[in-house]
XYZ file of C-alpha atoms in Angstrom:
73
model
C 42.897 13.422 -13.119
C 44.377 12.921 -16.577
C 42.285 12.770 -19.733
C 42.699 9.010 -20.265
C 41.530 8.228 -16.729
C 38.574 10.620 -17.115
C 37.644 8.877 -20.353
C 37.776 5.440 -18.716
C 35.703 6.554 -15.729
C 33.128 8.267 -17.968
C 32.887 5.123 -20.097
C 32.458 2.897 -17.031
C 29.717 5.126 -15.632
C 27.894 5.311 -18.971
C 28.233 1.630 -19.771
C 27.104 0.791 -16.252
C 23.889 2.798 -16.691
C 23.070 1.140 -19.996
C 23.932 -2.454 -19.128
C 22.437 -2.529 -15.634
C 19.307 -0.812 -16.899
C 18.738 -3.291 -19.704
C 19.605 -6.400 -17.706
C 17.593 -5.462 -14.619
C 14.585 -4.489 -16.755
C 14.567 -7.736 -18.725
C 15.146 -10.016 -15.734
C 12.440 -8.390 -13.628
C 10.073 -8.437 -16.605
C 10.735 -12.158 -17.129
C 10.364 -13.003 -13.449
C 7.481 -10.730 -12.421
C 5.885 -9.536 -15.611
C 4.376 -6.060 -15.734
C 2.799 -6.502 -12.294
C 1.806 -3.648 -10.017
C 4.868 -1.813 -8.788
C 7.039 -3.082 -11.646
C 8.745 0.230 -12.301
C 9.499 0.908 -8.634
C 11.005 -2.568 -8.233
C 12.960 -2.068 -11.457
C 14.352 1.321 -10.426
C 15.373 -0.005 -7.008
C 17.045 -3.042 -8.590
C 18.696 -0.878 -11.235
C 20.162 1.361 -8.554
C 21.508 -1.576 -6.559
C 22.993 -3.170 -9.682
C 24.634 0.112 -10.667
C 26.256 0.493 -7.252
C 27.687 -3.012 -7.568
C 28.821 -2.896 -11.194
C 30.682 0.440 -11.245
C 33.334 -0.586 -8.703
C 33.570 -3.959 -10.445
C 34.180 -2.296 -13.820
C 36.730 0.119 -12.368
C 38.592 -2.472 -10.272
C 38.318 -5.660 -12.314
C 38.211 -4.125 -15.796
C 41.841 -2.957 -16.006
C 43.173 -6.290 -14.730
C 41.028 -8.227 -17.139
C 42.052 -5.945 -20.012
C 45.739 -6.469 -19.172
C 45.295 -10.256 -19.179
C 43.465 -10.171 -22.488
C 46.166 -7.929 -23.961
C 48.854 -10.423 -22.837
C 46.938 -13.380 -24.278
C 46.397 -11.716 -27.628
C 49.881 -10.208 -28.005
């Protein structure tokens, strides 16, 4: 795996952790409040969101970036 691809994968994994963590935390907090079991529900939701978003970032991201590059060139 070349350095550029490693960098993109590392970024996707890191950004996925941060964004899914923040979004899942806030949405569960808004919908359930700090009820019993909040953190277990949050961790389970965070894990599911992460498993969904990483393939999306890796598969959709490059295509979207190419389209944006074409529009702005």
